[in-house]
Coordinates of C-alpha atoms and ligand atoms in Angstrom, one line a residue:
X290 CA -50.7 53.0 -51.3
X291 CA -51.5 53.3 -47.2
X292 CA -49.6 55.0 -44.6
X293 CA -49.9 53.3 -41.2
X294 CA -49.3 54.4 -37.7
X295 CA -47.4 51.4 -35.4
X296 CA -48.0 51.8 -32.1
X297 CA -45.4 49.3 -29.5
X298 CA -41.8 48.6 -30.8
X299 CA -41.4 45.3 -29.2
X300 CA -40.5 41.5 -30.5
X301 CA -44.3 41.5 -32.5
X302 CA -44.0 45.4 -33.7
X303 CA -39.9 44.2 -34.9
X304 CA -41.4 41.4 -37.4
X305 CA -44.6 43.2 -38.5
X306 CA -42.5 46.5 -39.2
X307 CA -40.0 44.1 -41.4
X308 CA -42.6 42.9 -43.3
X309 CA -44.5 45.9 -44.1
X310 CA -41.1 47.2 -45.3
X311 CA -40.9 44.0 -47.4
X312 CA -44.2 44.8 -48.7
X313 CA -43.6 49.0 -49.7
X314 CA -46.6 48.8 -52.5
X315 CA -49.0 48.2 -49.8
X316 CA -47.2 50.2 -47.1
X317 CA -45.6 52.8 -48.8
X318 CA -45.2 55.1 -45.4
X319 CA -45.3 54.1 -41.9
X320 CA -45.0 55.6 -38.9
X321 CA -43.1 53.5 -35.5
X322 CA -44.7 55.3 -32.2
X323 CA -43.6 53.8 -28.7
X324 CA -43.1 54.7 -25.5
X325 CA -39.5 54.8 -25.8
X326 CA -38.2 56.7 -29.3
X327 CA -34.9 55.6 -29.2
X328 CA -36.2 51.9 -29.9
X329 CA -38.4 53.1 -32.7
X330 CA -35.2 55.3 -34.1
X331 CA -33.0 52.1 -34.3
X332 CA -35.2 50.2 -36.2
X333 CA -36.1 53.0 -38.9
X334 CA -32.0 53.3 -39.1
X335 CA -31.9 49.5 -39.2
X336 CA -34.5 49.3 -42.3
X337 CA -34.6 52.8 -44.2
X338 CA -31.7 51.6 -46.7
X339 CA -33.4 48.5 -47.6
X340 CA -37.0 49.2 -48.0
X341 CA -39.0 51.5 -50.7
X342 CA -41.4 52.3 -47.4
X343 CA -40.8 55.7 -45.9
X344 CA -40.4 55.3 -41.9
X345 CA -40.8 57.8 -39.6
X346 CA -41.1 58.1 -35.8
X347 CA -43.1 59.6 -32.4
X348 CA -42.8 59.1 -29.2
X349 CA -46.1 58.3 -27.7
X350 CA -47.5 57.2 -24.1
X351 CA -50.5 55.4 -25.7
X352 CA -52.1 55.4 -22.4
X353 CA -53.2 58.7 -22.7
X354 CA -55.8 59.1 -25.6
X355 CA -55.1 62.5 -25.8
X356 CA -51.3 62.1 -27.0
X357 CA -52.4 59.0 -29.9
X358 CA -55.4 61.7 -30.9
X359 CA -52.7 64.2 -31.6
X360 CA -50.4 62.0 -33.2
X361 CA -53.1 60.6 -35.6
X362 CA -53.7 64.2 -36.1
X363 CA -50.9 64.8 -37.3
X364 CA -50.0 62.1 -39.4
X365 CA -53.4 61.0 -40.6
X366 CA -52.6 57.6 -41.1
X367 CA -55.3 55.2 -42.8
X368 CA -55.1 52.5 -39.8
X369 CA -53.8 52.3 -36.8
X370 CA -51.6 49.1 -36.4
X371 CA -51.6 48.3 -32.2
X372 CA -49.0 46.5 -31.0
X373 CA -48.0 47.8 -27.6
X374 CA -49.9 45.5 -25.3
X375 CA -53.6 44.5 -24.1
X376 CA -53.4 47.3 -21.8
X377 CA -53.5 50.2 -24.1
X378 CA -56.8 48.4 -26.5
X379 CA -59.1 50.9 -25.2
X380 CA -57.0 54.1 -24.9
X381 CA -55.9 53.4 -28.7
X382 CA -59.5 52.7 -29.6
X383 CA -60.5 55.8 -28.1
X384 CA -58.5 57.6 -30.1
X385 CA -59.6 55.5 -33.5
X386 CA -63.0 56.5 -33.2
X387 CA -62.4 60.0 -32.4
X388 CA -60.6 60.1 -35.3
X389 CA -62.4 57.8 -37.8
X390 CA -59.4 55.4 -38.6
X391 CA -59.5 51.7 -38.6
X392 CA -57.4 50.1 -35.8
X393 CA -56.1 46.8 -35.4
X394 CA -54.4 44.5 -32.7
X395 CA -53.3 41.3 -31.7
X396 CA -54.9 40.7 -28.3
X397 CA -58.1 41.4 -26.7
X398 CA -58.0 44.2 -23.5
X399 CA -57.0 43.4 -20.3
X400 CA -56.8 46.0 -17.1
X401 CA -53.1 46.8 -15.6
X402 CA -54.2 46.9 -12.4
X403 CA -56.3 44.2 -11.3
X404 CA -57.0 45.7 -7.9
X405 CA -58.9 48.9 -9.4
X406 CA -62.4 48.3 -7.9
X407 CA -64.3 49.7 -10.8
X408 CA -62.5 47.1 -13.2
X409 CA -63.1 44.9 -10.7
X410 CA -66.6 45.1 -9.9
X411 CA -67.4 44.5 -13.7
X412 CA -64.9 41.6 -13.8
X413 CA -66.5 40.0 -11.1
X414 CA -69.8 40.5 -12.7
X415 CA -68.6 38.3 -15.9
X416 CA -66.3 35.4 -13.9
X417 CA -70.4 34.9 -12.1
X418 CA -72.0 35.3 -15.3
X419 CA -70.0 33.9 -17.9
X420 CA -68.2 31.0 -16.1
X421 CA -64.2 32.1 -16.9
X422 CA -62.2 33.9 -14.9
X423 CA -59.7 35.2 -17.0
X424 CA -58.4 38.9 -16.9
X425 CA -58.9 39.4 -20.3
X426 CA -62.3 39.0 -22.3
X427 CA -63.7 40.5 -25.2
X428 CA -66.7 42.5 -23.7
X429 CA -64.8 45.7 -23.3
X430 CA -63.8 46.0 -27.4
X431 CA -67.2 44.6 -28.7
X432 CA -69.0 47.3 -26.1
X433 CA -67.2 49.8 -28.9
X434 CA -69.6 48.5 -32.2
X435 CA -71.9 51.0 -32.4
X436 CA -69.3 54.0 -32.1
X437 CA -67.5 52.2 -34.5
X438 CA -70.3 51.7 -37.2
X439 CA -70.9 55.6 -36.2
X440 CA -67.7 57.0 -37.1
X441 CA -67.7 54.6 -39.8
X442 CA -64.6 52.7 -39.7
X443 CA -63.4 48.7 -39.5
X444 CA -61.8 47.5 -36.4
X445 CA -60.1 44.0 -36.2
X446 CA -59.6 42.4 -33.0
X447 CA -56.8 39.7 -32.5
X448 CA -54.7 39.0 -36.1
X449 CA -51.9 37.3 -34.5
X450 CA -51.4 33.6 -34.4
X451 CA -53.5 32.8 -32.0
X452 CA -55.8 34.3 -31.3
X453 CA -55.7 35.4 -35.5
X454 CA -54.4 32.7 -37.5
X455 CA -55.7 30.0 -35.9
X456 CA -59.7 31.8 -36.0
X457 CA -58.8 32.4 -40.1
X458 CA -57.9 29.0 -40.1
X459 CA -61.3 28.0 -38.6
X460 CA -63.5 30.5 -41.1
X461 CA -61.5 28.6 -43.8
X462 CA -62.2 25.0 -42.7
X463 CA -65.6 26.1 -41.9
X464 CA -66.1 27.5 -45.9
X465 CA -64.4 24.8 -47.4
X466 CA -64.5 21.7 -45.3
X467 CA -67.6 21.3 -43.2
X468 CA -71.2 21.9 -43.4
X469 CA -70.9 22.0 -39.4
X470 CA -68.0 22.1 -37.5
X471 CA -68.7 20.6 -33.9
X472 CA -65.2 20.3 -32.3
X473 CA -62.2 22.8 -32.6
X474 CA -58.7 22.0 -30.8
X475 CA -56.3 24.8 -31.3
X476 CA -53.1 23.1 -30.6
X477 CA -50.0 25.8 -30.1
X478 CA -46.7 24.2 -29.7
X479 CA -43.6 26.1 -29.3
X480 CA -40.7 23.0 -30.3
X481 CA -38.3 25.6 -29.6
X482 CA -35.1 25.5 -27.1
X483 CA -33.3 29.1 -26.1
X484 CA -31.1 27.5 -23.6
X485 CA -31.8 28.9 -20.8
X486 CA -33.5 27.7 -17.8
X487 CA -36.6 30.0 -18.3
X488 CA -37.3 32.5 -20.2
X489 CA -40.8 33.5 -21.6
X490 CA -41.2 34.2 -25.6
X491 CA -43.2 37.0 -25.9
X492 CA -43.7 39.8 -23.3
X493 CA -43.2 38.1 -19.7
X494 CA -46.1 40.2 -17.9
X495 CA -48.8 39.0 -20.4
X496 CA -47.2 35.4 -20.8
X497 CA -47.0 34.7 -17.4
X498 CA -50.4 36.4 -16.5
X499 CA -52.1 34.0 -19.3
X500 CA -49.9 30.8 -18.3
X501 CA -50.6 30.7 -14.3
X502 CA -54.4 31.1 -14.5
X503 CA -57.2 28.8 -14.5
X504 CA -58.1 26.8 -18.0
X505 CA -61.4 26.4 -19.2
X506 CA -62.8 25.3 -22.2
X507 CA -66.3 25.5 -23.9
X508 CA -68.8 22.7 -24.0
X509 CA -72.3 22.8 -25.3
X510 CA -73.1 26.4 -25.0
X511 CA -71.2 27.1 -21.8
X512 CA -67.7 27.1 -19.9
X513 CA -66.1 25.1 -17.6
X514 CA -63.3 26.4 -15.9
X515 CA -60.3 23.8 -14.7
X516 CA -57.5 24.0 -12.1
X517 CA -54.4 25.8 -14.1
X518 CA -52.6 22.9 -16.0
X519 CA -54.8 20.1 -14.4
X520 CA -55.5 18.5 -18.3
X521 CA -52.7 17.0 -19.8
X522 CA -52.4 15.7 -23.4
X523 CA -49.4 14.6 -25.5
X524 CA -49.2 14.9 -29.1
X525 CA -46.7 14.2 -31.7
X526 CA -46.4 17.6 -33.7
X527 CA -44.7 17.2 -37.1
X528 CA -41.0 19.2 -37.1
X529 CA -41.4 19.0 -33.2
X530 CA -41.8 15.2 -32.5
X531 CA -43.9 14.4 -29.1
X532 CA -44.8 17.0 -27.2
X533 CA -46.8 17.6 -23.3
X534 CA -49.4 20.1 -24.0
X535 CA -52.1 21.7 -21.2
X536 CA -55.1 23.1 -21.3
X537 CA -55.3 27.3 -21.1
X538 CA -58.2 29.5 -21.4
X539 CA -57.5 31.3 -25.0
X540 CA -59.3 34.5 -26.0
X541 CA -60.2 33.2 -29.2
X542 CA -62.3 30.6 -28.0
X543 CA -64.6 33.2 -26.8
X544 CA -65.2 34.6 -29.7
X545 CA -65.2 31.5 -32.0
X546 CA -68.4 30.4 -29.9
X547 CA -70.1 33.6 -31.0
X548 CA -69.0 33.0 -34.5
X549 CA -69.2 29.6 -35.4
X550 CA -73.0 27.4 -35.7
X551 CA -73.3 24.3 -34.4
X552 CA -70.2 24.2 -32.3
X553 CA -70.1 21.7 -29.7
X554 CA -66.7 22.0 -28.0
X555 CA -63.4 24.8 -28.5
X556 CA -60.4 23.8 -26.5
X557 CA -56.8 25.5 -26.8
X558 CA -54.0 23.6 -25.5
X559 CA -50.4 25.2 -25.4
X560 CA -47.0 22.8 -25.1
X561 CA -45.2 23.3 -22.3
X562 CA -41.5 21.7 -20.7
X563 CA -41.3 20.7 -16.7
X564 CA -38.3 23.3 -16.3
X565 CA -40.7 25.8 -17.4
X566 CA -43.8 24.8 -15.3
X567 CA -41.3 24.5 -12.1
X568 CA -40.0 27.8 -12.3
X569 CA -43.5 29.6 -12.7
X570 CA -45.0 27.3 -10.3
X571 CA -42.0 28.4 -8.0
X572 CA -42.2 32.1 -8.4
X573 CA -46.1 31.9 -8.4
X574 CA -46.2 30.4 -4.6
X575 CA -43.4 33.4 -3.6
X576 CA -45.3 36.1 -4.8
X577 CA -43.8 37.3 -7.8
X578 CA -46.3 37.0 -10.7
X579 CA -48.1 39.1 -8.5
X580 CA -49.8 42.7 -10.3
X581 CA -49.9 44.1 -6.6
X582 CA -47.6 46.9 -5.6
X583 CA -45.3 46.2 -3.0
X584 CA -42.9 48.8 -0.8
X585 CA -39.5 47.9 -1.4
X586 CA -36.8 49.4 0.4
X587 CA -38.9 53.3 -0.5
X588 CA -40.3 52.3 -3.5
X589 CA -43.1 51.1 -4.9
X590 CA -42.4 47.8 -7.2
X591 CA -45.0 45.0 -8.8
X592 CA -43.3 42.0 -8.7
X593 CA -44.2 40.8 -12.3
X594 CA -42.7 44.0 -13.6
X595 CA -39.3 43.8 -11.5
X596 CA -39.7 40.2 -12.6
X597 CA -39.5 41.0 -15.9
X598 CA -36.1 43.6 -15.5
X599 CA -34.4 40.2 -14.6
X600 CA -35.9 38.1 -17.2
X601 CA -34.3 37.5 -20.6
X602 CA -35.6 39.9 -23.3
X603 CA -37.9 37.8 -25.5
X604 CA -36.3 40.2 -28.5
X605 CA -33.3 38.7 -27.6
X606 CA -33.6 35.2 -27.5
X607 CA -34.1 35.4 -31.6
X608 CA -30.0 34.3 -31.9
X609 CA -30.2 31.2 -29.7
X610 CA -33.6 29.6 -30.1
X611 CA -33.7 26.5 -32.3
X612 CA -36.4 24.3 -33.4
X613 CA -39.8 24.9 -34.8
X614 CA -43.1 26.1 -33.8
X615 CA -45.9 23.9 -34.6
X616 CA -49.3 26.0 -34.1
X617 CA -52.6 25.2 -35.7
X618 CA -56.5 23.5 -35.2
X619 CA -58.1 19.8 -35.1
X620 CA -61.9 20.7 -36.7
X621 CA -64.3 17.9 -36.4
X622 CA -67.4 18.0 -37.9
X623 CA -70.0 16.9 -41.3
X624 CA -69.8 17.6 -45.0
X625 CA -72.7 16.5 -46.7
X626 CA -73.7 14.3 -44.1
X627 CA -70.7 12.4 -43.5
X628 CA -68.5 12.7 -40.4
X629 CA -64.9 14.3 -41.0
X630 CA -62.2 15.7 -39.7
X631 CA -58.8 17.8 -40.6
X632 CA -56.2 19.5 -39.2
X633 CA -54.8 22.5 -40.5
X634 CA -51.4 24.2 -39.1
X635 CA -48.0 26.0 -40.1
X636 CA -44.6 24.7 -39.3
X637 CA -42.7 27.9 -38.4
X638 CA -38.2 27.7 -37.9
X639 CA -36.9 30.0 -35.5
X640 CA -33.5 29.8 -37.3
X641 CA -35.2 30.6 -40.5
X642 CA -37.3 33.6 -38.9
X643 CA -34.1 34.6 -37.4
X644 CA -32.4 34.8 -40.3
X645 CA -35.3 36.7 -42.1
X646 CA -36.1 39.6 -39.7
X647 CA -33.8 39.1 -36.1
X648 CA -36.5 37.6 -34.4
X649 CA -37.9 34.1 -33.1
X650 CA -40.8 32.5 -34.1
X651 CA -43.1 33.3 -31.7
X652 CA -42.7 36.9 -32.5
X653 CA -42.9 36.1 -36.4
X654 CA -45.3 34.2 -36.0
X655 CA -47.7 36.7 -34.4
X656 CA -46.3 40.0 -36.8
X657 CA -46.7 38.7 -40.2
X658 CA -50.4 38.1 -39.3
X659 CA -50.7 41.7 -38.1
X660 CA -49.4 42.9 -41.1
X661 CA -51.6 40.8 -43.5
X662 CA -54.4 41.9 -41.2
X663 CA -53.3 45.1 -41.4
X664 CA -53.1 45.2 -45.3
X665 CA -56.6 43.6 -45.4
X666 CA -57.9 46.4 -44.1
X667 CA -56.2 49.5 -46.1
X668 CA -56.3 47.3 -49.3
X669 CA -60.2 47.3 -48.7
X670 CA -60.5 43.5 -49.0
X671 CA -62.0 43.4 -45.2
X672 CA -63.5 46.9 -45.1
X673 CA -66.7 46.8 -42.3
X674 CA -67.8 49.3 -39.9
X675 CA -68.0 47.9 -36.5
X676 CA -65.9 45.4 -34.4
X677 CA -64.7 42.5 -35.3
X678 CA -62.6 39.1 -34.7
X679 CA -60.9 37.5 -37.4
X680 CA -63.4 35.0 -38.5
X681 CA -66.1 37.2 -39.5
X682 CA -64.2 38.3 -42.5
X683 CA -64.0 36.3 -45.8
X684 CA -60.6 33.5 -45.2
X685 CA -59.3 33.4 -48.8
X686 CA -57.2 36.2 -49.6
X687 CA -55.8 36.1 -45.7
X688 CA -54.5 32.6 -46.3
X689 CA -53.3 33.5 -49.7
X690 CA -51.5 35.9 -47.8
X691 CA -49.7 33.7 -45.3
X692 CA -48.6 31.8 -48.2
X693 CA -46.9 34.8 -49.3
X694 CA -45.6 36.2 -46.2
X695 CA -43.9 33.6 -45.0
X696 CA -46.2 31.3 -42.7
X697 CA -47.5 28.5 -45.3
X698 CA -50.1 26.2 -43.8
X699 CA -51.2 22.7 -44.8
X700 CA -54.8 20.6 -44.8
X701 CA -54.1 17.0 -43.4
X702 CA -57.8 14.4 -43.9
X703 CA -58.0 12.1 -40.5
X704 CA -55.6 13.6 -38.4
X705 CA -54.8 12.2 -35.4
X706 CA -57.1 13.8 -32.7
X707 CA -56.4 14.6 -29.0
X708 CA -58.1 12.5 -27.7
Ligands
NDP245 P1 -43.2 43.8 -26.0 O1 -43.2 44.0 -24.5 O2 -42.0 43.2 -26.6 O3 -43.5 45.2 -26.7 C1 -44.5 46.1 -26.3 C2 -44.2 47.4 -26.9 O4 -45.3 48.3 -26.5 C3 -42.9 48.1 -26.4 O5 -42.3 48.7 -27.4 C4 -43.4 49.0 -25.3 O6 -42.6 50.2 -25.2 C5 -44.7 49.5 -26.0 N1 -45.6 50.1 -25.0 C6 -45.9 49.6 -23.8 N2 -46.7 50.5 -23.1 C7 -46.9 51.5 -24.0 C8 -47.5 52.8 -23.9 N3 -48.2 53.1 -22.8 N4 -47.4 53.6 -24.9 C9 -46.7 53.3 -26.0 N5 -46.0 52.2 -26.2 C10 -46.1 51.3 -25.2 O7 -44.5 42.9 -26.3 P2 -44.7 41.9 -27.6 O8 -44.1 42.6 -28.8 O9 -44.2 40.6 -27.2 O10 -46.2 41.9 -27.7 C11 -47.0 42.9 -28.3 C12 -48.5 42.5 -28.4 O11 -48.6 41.3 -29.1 C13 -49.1 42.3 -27.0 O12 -50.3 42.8 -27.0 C14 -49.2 40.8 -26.9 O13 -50.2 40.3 -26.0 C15 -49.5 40.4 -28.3 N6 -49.2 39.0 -28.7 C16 -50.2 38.4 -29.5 C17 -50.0 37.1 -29.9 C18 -51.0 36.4 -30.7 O14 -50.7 35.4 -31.3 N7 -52.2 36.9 -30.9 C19 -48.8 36.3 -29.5 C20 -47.8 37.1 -28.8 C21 -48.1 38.4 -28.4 P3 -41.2 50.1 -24.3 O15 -40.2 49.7 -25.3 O16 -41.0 51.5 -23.8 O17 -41.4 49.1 -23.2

């Protein structure tokens, strides 16, 4: 029925590629394009024999608009599925619109290089005006709705878990739960133990990026921006047991306070262990998480990247991670003038996941949503020119869908709140 172009062939693009081969009557062709073919090769070999879906593959440096043009050219897809990283949004966008084909990712844009003054001038603009400082914010993708509407095509921003899932799951509670929704606490815990001393679960640059800055939170109408991991919580997640969590700035807050009347407070918090914070903490104060370019010996090296050549590859901690992943949202709010409250949230196995696709649950967890976003889109059941998040399209069939695809969700009444 649609032939997709994948762009990345990482721990996400692994899992969403498995499931769309699962699902060969909605994605009867696709196409894998990365930076490095060989990658892309393996898993088409890996797949081919057990899937009705036709796979092919490109090499592509998705930095470079012109190169994704021609590919899209070439194998006129019907969306453009991106899962490289934040860094490439804008170039893959680019190319959408020049094209006229819907495009979809998993996290909002954020600059490689930090030090480029005309990224930095902007940035510097929004920390004054909007309160956050994060790297990442949604104002360069939503600066791309009118081009969109023009060429006529539907572009979804952020169907992970979070940010995706966990915005589905507030358009949901908001449609069936609530007249008004006043509180949102998205709660992500990761239950799950790899063995080693650290490691991170998704790609290190962008996890560690995220982890080490400031929090901040909304409050009635604006942000307030916190030390990094200076509010604490603990929580007893089911499949996990009790759990520290902190709070983190999280894109989708941002644009769950466009979305959602009436809301008084969206906080995200994120479990994490001591031996994790100490090691970040550690390699924070000698430099390494650093996105600066240093001379090393004749070369020029950033310290997050050479960082990450030592690191564990989060594809391969899929064999020895066990435990679960708890991830979901505390809503608060009235329904017919009564005060309530509920707690939605899946309960995710990283044995199970492995078993299923060769990948942990952080990675599953984050490419069955891109493929149920993904085949929202070309199935024409979210089909609206412009930009948008996650909550802006009707819930029902995307929840349906995680039902389906392997990341059922429950309702709890009265949950226990954070607080
Ligand atoms: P990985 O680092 O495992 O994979 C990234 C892939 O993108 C690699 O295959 C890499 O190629 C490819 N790539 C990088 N640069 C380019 C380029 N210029 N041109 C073409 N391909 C490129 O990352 P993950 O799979 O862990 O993460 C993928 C995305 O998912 C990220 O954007 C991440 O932020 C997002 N994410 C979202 C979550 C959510 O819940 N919303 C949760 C977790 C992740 P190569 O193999 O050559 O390095």
């Amino acid at each position: 029925m649609a032939r997709v172009l994948i762009i990345g062939c990482g721990g996400v693009a692994s899992v969403a590629i498995h499931k769309c081969c699962q699902n060969s009557e909605v994605f009867d062709e696709i196409m894998i394009a990365s930076r490095t073919v060989s990658k892309c090769d393996a898993l088409k070999e890996k797949l081919s024999s057990k899937t009705k879906t036709k796979i092919s593959t490109a090499k592509v440096d998705a930095d470079k608009v012109d190169e994704v043009i021609a590919l899209i050219n070439d194998y006129k897809p019907d969306a453009v599925l991106n899962l490289a990283l934040p860094y490439q949004d804008l170039t893959i966008m680019d190319a959408c619109v020049a094209c006229k084909v819907p495009y979809i990712d998993t996290a909002n844009y954020e600059a490689e290089d930090t030090n480029d003054p005309k990224w930095r001038a902007v940035y510097e603009k929004r920390c004054k005006e909007l309160g956050f400082s994060a790297y990442f914010d949604y104002s360069w993708q939503w600066a791309y709705m009118d081009r969109f509407k023009e060429a006529g095509i539907t572009g979804i921003l952020g169907t992970g878990f979070d940010p995706g899932v966990t915005s589905v799951f507030t358009a949901y509670a908001l449609k069936h739960y609530f007249d008004e929704i006043h509180t949102i606490d998205i709660l992500d815990c990761n239950g799950g133990d790899h063995g080693y001393p650290f490691a991170t679960n998704f790609n290190p640059e962008i996890n560690l990026r995220e982890v080490s800055a400031p929090g901040s939170y909304w409050e009635d109408g604006h942000w307030i921006e916190i030390p990094a991991m200076s509010i604490k919580r603990e929580y007893d997640f089911e499949g996990v047991g009790m759990k520290d969590m902190y709070l983190l700035h999280h894109e989708e807050i941002e644009s769950l306070a466009k979305n959602i009347p009436g809301v008084k407070r969206i906080r995200f918090f994120m479990t994490f262990g001591q031996s994790y914070l100490t090691h970040m903490k550690c390699l924070e104060n000698v430099g390494m998480l650093s996105t600066t370019p240093i001379e090393f010996e004749g070369h020029k090296i950033v310290p997050i990247q050479f960082l990450k050549a030592l690191l564990p590859d989060p594809a391969s901690l899929g064999p020895r991670t066990v435990g679960k992943t708890n991830i979901g949202c505390i809503y608060t709010g009235i329904k017919g003038g009564q005060q309530k409250s509920i707690y939605i949230y899946n309960v995710c196995d990283h044995q199970e996941c492995y078993k299923e696709v060769e990948s942990q649950a952080i990675s599953y967890t984050t490419g069955v949503p891109a493929m149920i976003g993904t085949m929202m889109v070309v199935t024409g059941l979210w089909n609206r020119p412009g930009v948008y998040t996650v909550e802006e399209f009707d819930p029902d069939p995307y929840m349906e869908a995680l039902n389906k695809w392997g990341l059922p969700w429950k309702v709890v009444e009265n949950p226990v709140l954070v607080d």
